[in-house]
PDB file of C-alpha atoms and ligand atoms in Angstrom:
ATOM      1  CA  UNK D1308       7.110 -24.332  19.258  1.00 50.00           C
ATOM      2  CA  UNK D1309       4.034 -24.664  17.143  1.00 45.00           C
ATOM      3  CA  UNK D1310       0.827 -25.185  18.028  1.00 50.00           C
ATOM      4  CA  UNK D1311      -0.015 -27.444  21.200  1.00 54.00           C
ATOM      5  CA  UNK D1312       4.237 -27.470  21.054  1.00 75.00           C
ATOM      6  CA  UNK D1313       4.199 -30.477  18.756  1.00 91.00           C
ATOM      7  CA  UNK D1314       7.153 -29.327  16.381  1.00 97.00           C
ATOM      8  CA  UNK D1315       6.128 -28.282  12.534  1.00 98.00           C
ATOM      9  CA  UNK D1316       7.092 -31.757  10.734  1.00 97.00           C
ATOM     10  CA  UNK D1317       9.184 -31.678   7.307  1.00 98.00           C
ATOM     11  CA  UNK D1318       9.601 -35.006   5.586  1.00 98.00           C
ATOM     12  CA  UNK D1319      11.452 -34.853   2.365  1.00 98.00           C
ATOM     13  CA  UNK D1320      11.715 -37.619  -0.106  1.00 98.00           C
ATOM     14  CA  UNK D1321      14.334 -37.731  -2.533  1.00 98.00           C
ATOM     15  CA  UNK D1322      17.050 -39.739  -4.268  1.00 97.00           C
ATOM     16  CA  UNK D1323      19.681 -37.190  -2.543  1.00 97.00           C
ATOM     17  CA  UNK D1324      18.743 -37.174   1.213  1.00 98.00           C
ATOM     18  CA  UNK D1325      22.463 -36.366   2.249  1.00 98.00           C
ATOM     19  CA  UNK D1326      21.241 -32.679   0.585  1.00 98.00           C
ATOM     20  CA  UNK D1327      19.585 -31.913   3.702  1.00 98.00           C
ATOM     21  CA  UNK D1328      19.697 -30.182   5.864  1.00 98.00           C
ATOM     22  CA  UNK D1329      22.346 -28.633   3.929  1.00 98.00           C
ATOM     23  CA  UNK D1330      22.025 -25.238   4.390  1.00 98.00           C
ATOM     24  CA  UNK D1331      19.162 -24.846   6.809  1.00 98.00           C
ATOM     25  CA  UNK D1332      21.368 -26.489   9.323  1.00 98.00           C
ATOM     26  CA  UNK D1333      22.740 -23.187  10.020  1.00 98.00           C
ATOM     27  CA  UNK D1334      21.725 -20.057  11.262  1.00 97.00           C
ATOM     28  CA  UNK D1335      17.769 -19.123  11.616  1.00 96.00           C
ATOM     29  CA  UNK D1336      16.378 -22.502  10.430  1.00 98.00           C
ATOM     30  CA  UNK D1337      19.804 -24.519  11.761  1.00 98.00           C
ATOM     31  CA  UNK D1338      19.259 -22.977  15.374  1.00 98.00           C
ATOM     32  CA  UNK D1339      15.369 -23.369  15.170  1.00 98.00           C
ATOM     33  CA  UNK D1340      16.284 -27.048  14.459  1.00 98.00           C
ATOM     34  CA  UNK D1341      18.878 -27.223  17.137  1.00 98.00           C
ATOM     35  CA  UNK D1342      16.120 -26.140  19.313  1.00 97.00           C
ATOM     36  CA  UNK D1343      13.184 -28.342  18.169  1.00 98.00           C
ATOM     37  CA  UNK D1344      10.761 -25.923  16.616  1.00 97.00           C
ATOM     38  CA  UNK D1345      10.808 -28.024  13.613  1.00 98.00           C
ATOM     39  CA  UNK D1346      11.813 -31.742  12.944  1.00 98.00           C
ATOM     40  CA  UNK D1347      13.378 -33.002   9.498  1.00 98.00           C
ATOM     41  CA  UNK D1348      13.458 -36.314   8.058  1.00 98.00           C
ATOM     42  CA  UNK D1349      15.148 -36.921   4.507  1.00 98.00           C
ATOM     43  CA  UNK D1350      14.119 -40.579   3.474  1.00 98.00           C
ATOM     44  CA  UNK D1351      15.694 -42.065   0.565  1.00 98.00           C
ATOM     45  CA  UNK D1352      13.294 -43.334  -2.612  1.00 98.00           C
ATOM     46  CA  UNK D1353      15.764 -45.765  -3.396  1.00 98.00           C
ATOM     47  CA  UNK D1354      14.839 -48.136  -0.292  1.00 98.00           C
ATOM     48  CA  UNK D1355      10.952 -48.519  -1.891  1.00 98.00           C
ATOM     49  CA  UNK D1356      13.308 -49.322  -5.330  1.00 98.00           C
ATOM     50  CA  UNK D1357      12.946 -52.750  -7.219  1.00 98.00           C
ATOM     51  CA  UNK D1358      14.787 -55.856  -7.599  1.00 98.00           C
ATOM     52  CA  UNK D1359      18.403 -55.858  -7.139  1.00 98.00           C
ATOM     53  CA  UNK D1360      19.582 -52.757  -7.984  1.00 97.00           C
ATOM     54  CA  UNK D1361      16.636 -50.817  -6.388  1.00 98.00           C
ATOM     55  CA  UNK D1362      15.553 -49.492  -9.204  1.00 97.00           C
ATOM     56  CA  UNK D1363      13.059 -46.226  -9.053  1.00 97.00           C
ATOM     57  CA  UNK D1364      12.553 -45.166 -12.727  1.00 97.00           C
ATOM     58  CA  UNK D1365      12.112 -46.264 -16.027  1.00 97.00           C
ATOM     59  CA  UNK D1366      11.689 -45.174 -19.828  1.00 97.00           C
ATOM     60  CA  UNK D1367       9.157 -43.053 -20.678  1.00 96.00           C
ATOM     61  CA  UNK D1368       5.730 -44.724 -22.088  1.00 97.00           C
ATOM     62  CA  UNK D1369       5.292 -43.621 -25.834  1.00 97.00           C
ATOM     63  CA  UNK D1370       8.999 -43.252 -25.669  1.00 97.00           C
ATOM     64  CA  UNK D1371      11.311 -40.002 -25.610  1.00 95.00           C
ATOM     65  CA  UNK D1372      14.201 -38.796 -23.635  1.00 94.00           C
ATOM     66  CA  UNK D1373      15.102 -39.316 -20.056  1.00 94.00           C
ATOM     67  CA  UNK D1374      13.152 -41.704 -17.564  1.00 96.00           C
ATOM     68  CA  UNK D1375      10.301 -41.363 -15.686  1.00 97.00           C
ATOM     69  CA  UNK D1376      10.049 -41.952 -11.630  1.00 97.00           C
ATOM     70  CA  UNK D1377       7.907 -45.144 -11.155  1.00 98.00           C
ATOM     71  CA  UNK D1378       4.366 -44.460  -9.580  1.00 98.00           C
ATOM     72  CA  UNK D1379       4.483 -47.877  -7.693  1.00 98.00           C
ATOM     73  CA  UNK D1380       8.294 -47.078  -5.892  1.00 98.00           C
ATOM     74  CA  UNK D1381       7.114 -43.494  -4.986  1.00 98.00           C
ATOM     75  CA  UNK D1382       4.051 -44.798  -3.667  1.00 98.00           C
ATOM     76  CA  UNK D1383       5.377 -47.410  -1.537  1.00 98.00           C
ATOM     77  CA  UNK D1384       7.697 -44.370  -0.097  1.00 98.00           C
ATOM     78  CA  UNK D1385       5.095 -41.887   0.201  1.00 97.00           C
ATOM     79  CA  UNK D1386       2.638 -44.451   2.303  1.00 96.00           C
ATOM     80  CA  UNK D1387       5.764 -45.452   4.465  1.00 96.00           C
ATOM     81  CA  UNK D1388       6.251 -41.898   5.405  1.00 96.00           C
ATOM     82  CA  UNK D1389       3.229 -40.084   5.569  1.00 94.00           C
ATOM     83  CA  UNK D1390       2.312 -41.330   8.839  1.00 84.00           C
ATOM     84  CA  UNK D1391       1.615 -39.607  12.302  1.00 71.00           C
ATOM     85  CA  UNK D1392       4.571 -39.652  14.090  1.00 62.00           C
ATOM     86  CA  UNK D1393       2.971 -39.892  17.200  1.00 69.00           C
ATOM     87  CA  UNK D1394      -0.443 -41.686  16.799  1.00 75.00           C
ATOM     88  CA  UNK D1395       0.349 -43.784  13.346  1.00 74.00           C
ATOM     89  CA  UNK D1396      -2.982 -42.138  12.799  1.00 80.00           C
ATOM     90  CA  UNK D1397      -3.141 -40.586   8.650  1.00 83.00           C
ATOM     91  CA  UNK D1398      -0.892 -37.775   8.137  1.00 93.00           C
ATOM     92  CA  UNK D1399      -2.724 -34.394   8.015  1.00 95.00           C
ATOM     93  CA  UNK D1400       0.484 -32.895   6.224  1.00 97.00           C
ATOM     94  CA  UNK D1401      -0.087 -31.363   2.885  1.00 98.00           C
ATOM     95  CA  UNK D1402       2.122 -33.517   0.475  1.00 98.00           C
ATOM     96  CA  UNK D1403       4.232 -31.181  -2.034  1.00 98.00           C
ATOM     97  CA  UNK D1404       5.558 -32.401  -5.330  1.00 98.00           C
ATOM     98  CA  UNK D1405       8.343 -30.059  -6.534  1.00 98.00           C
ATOM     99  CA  UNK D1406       8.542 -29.039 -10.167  1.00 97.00           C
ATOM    100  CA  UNK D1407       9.070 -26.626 -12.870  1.00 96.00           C
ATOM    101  CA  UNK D1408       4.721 -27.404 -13.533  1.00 96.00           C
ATOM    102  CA  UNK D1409       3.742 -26.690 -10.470  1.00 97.00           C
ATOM    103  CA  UNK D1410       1.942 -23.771  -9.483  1.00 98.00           C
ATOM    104  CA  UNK D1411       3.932 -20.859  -8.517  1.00 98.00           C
ATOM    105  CA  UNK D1412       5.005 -20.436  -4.807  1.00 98.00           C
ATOM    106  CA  UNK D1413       3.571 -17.390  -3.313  1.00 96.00           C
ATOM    107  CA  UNK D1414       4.101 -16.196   0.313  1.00 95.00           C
ATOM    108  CA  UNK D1415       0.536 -16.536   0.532  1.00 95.00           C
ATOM    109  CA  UNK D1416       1.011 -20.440   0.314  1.00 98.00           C
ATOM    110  CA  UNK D1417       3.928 -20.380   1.970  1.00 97.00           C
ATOM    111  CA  UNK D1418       2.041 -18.492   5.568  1.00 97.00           C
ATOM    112  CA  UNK D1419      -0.201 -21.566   5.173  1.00 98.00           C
ATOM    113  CA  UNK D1420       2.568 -24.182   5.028  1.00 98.00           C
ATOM    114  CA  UNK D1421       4.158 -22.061   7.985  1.00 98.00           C
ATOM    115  CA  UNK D1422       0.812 -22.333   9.860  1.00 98.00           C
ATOM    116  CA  UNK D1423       0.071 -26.218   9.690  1.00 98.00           C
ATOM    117  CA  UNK D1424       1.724 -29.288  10.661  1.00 97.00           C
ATOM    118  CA  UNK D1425       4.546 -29.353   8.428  1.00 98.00           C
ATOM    119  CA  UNK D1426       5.043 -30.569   5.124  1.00 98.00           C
ATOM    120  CA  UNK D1427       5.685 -33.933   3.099  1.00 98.00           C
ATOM    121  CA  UNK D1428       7.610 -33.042   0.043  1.00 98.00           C
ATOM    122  CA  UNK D1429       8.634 -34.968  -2.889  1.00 98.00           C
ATOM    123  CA  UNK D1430      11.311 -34.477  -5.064  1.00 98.00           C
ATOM    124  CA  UNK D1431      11.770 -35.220  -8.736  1.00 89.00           C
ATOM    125  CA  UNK D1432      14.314 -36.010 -10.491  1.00 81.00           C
ATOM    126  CA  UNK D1433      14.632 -37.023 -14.292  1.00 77.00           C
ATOM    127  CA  UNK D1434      12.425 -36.759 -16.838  1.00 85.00           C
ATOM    128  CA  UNK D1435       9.234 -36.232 -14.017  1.00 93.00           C
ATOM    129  CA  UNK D1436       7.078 -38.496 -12.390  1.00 97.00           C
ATOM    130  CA  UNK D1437       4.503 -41.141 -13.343  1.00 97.00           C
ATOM    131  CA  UNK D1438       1.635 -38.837 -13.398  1.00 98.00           C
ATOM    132  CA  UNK D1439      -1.121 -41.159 -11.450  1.00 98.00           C
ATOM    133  CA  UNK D1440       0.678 -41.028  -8.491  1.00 98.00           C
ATOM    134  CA  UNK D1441       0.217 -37.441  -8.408  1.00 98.00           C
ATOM    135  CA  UNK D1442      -3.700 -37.567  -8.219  1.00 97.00           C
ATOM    136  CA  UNK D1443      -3.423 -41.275  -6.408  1.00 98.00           C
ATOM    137  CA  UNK D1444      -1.409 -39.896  -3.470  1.00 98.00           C
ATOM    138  CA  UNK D1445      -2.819 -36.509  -3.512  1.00 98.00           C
ATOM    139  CA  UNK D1446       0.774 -34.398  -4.558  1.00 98.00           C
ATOM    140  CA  UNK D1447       0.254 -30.247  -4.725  1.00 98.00           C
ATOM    141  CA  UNK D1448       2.659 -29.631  -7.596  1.00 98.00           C
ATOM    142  CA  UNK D1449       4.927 -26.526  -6.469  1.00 98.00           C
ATOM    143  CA  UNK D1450       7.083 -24.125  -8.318  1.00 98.00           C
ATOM    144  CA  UNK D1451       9.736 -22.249  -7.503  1.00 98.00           C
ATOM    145  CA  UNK D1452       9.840 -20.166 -10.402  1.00 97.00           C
ATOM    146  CA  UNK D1453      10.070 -20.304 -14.094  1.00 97.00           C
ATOM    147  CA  UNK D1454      13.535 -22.129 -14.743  1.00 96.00           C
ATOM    148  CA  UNK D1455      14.506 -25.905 -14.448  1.00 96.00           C
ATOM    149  CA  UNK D1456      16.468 -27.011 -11.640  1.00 96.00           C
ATOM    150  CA  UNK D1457      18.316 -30.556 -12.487  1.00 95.00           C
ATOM    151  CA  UNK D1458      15.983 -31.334  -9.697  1.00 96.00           C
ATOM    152  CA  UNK D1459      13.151 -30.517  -6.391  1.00 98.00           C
ATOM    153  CA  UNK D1460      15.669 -30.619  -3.782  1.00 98.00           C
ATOM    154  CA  UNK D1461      17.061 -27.293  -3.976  1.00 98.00           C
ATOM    155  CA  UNK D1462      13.672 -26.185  -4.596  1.00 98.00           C
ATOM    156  CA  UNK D1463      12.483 -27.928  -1.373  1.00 98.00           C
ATOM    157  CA  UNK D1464      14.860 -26.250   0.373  1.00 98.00           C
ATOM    158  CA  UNK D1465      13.852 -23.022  -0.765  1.00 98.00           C
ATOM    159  CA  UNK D1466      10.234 -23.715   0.548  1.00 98.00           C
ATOM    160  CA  UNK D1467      11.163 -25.210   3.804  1.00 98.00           C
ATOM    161  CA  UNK D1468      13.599 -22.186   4.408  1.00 98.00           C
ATOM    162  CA  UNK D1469      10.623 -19.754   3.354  1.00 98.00           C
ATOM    163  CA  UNK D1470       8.532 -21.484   5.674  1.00 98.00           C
ATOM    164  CA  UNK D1471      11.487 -22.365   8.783  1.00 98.00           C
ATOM    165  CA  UNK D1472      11.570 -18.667   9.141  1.00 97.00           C
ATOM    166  CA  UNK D1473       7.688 -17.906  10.042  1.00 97.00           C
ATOM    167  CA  UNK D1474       7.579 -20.461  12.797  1.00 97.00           C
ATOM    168  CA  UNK D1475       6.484 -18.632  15.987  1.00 96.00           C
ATOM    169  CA  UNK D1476       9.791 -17.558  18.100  1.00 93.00           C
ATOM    170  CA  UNK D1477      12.417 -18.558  14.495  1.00 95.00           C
ATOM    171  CA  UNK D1478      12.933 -14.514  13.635  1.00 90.00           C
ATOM    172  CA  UNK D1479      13.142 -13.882  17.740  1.00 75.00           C
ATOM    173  CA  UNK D1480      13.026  -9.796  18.403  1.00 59.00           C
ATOM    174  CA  UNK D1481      13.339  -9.565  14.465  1.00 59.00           C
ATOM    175  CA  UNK D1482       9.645  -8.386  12.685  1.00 56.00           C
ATOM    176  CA  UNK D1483       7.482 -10.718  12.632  1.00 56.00           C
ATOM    177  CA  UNK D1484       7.546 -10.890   8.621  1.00 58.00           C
ATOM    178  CA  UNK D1485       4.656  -8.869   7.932  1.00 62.00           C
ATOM    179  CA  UNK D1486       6.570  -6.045   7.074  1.00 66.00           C
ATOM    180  CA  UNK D1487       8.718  -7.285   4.129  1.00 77.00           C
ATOM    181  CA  UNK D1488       8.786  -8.067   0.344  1.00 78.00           C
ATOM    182  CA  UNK D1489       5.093  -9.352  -1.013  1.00 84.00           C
ATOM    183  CA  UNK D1490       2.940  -8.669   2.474  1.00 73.00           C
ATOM    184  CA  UNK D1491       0.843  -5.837   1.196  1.00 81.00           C
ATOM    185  CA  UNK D1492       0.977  -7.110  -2.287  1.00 89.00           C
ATOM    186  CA  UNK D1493       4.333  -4.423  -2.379  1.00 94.00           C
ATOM    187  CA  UNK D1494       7.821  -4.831  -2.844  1.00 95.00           C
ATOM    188  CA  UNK D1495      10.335  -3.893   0.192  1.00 95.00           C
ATOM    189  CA  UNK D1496      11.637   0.163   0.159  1.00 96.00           C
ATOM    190  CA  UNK D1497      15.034   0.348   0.343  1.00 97.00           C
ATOM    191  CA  UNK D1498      17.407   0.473   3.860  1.00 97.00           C
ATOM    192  CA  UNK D1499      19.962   2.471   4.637  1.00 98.00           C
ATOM    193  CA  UNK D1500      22.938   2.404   7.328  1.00 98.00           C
ATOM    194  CA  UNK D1501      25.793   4.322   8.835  1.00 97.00           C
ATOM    195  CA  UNK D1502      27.774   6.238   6.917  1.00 98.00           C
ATOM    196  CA  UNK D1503      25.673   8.914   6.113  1.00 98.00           C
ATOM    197  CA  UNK D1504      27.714   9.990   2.495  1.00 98.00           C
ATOM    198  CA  UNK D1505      29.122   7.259   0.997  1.00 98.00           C
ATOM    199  CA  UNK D1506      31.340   7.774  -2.388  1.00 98.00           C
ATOM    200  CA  UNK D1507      29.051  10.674  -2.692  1.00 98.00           C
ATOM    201  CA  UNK D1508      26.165   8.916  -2.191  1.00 98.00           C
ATOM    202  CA  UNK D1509      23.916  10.433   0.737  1.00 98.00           C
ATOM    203  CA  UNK D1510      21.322   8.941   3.169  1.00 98.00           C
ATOM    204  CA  UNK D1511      17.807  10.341   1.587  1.00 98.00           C
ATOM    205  CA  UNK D1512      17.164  13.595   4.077  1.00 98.00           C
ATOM    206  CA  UNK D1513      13.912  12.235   5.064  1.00 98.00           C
ATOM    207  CA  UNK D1514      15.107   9.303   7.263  1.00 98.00           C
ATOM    208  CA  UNK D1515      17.282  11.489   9.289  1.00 97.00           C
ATOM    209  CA  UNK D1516      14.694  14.201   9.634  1.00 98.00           C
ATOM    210  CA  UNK D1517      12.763  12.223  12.877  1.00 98.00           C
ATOM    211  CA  UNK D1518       9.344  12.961  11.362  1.00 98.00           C
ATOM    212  CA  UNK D1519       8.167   9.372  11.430  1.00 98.00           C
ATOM    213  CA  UNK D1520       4.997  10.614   9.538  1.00 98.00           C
ATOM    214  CA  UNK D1521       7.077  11.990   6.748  1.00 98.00           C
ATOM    215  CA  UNK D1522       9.164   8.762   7.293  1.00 98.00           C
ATOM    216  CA  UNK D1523       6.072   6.130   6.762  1.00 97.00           C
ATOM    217  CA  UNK D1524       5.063   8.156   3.672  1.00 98.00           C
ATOM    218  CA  UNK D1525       8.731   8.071   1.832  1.00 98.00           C
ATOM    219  CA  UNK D1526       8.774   4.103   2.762  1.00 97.00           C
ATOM    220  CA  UNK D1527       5.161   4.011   0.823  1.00 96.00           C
ATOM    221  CA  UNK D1528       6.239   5.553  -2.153  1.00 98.00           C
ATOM    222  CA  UNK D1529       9.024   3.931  -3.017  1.00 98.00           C
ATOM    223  CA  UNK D1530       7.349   0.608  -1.992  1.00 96.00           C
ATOM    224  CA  UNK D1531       5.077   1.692  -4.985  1.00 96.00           C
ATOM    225  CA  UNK D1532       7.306   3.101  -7.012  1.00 98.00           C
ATOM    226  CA  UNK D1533       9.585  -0.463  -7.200  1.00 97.00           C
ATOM    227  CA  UNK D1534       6.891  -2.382  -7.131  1.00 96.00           C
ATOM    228  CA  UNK D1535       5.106  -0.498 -10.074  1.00 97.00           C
ATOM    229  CA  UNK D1536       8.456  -0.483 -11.957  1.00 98.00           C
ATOM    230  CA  UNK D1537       9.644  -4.093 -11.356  1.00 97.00           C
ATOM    231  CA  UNK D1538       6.751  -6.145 -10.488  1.00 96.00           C
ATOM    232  CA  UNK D1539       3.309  -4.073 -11.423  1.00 94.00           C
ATOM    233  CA  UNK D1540       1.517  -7.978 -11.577  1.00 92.00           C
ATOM    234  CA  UNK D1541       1.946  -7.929  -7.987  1.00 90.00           C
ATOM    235  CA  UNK D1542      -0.064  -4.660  -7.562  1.00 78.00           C
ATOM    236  CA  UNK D1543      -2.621  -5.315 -10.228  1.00 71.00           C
ATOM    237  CA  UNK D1544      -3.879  -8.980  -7.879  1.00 62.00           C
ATOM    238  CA  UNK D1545      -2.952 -11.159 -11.108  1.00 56.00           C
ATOM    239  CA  UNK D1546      -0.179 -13.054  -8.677  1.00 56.00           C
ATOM    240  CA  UNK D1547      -2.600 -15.215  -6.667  1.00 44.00           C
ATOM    241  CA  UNK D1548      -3.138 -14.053  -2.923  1.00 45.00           C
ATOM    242  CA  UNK D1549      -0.024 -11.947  -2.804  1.00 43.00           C
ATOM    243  CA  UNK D1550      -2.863  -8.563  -3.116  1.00 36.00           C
ATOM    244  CA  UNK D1551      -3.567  -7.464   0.411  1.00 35.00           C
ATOM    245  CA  UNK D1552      -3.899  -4.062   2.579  1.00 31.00           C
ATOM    246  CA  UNK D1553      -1.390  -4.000   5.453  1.00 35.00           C
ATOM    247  CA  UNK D1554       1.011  -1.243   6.476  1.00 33.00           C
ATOM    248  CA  UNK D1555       4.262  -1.551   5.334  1.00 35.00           C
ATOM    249  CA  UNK D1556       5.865   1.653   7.463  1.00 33.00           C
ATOM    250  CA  UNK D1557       8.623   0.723   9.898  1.00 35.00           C
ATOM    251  CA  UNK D1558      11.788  -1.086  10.246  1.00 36.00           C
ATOM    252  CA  UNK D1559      11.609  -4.324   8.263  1.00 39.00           C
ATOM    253  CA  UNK D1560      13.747  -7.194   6.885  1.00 40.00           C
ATOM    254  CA  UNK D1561      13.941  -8.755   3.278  1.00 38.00           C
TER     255      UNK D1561
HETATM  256  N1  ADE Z2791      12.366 -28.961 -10.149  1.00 89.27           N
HETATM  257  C1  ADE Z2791      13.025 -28.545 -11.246  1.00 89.27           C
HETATM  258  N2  ADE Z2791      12.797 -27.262 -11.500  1.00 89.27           N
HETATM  259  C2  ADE Z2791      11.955 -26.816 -10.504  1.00 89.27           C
HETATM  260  C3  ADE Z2791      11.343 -25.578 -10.224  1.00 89.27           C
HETATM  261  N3  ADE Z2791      11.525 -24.505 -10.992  1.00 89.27           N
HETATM  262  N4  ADE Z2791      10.545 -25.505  -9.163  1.00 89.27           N
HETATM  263  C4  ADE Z2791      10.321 -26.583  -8.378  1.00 89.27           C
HETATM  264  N5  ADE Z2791      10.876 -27.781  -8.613  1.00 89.27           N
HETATM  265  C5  ADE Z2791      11.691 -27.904  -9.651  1.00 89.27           C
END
């Protein structure tokens, strides 16, 4: 459980809620779920939607392509849900608004997310959204990298999985996280496993040698040595608050 064992909250809205849980119903996040470390609620737009048809978009002012998500109907849903569970008190959740112009998520953010309440998230769907009811309702537009998805909701998934996982007691006996891709401001070294040759590929010496010394050193350099070869922003502190000085020797997971 999270802190004073009230369970980190995720509320997703979307036009798709039978997406989720989707894939975080199974395994870490599915059995963290099972067991109450974090709560989900998918709401549906649609039911804040107007007039007959329940209609939650419409054509772009100045005209163009595609429609535009109405700021009034994802108001109305945003105010319905972001509202303490408990107390009915105002919800201290940061609200996320996926999309491809949000800023990048880092696992810098992401530690945050994991070490809050939870997490309101909206996700878009055509064209974008009416843009006052990003500043009116206080939306933190995310990224999940530079590509467009047809929509947030895989992207929402993404962040709640990213976050799922650093909930005290999720990973179990596994590291704790700090030890993997982008802690450090490195990339991961690489792992290796039984056999020892494999279609004349050998273990590197070094990790069968016992020297854990020697061992911490090799993991070190070729954390560098990928990092400086496939992501030297990361080393450099342009990628905001991924820099940072911990040890990256031992056994770790990606
Ligand atoms: N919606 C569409 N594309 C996206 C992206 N790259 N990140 C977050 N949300 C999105």
């Amino acid at each position: 459980m999270t802190r004073a064992d009230t369970p980190w909250r995720a509320t997703i809205l979307t036009l798709y809620p039978e997406m989720f849980p989707g894939p975080l119903g199974l395994s870490l996040s599915g059995d963290a779920l099972a067991r109450g470390d974090w709560t989900l609620e998918a709401r549906n737009i649609r039911e804040h939607g107007l007039g007959r048809h329940r209609s939650v978009d419409d054509t772009p002012a100045g005209g163009g392509a595609g429609m535009v998500l109405r700021c009034d109907v994802l108001a109305a849903a945003i105010d319905a849900a972001a509202v303490d569970a408990a107390t009915g008190a105002d919800d201290p959740r940061p609200r996320l608004l996926m999309s491809p112009r949000g800023r990048p998520l880092t696992q810098a953010r992401v530690r945050d997310l994991a070490a809050g309440p939870g997490a309101l998230i909206v996700c878009g769907r055509f064209e974008g959204v009416d843009e006052r009811v990003i500043a009116g309702r206080g939306l933190e537009e995310v990224s999940i990298g530079d590509y467009v998805l047809s929509g947030g909701e895989i992207a929402a998934l993404v962040v709640l999985d990213a976050c799922v996982r650093l909930l005290p007691g999720v990973m179990g006996k596994m590291e704790s996280g700090v030890e993997e891709s982008f802690e450090g401001g490195l990339l991961e070294y690489p792992h290796y496993t039984r056999p020892r040759d494999w279609e004349g590929r050998a273990i590197p010496d070094v990790l069968s040698s016992g020297n854990h010394a020697a061992i911490a050193r090799w993991r070190r350099a070729e954390a560098e040595r990928i990092t400086a070869e496939r992501r030297p922003d990361l080393r450099d502190g342009s990628v905001a608050g991924q820099a940072g000085s911990r040890s990256i020797t031992g056994p770790s997971r990606s």
